[in-house]
């Protein structure tokens, strides 16, 4: 079992990890005219430029809607306050945009825990499962990867963490597991917070 008390650099996925899951991805795909189960950002990137602009504009509208109604995941403020008290560096790596990530963080009362430059959206780094965003944050912090963790609710979060050689934590609310990409699995953020007291 990995000891989390020595970890100082914490990178979080946002939607569905720090917020309650509200995004209806099936509806988003339908609204964008995409096939069920395709990767939304990759599918948009594969379209001609004109089409991409139209689809990204519609995606923005949908994401603005979801960001404004974001609700905090159980235990989120307790966890972030504990990490803050332990003087950890905190960052966000999301496939959403920087602007909507800030809006969501405001909505859940967690904006004060994150410096703006440590909130990376899809325009600041290649989307997960790329490790680029994690590496950008570790460079900004001059942080050794041995002291860093990536926390998320989806396979891509864990794959990005693996690709960056940091510890991966799966917040598993849907009972879907990816054991090959997961170092620690918890069912909620309270459970994660409890591991900081060991
Ligand atoms: Mg997520």
PDB file of C-alpha atoms and ligand atoms in Angstrom, residues 13-19 21 25 93-94 128 151-154 157, ligand 1:
ATOM      1  CA  UNK A  13      -9.500  15.600 -12.225  1.00  0.00           C
ATOM      2  CA  UNK A  14     -12.464  17.928 -11.675  1.00  0.00           C
ATOM      3  CA  UNK A  15     -15.765  16.664 -13.081  1.00  0.00           C
ATOM      4  CA  UNK A  16     -16.999  13.586 -11.240  1.00  0.00           C
ATOM      5  CA  UNK A  17     -13.976  13.628  -8.904  1.00  0.00           C
ATOM      6  CA  UNK A  18     -14.258  16.886  -6.951  1.00  0.00           C
ATOM      7  CA  UNK A  19     -17.822  17.473  -8.168  1.00  0.00           C
ATOM      8  CA  UNK A  21     -21.060  13.626 -11.636  1.00  0.00           C
ATOM      9  CA  UNK A  25     -22.102  12.471 -21.892  1.00  0.00           C
ATOM     10  CA  UNK A  93      -6.156  18.767 -14.866  1.00  0.00           C
ATOM     11  CA  UNK A  94      -9.416  18.634 -16.792  1.00  0.00           C
ATOM     12  CA  UNK A 128      -5.723  13.145 -20.763  1.00  0.00           C
ATOM     13  CA  UNK A 151      -6.622  11.595  -8.552  1.00  0.00           C
ATOM     14  CA  UNK A 152      -9.556  10.851 -10.848  1.00  0.00           C
ATOM     15  CA  UNK A 153     -12.761   8.944 -11.489  1.00  0.00           C
ATOM     16  CA  UNK A 154     -12.051   7.798 -15.047  1.00  0.00           C
ATOM     17  CA  UNK A 157      -7.071  10.159 -15.393  1.00  0.00           C
TER      18      UNK A 157
HETATM   19 MG1  LIG B   1     -13.962  12.923 -14.313  1.00  0.00          MG
END
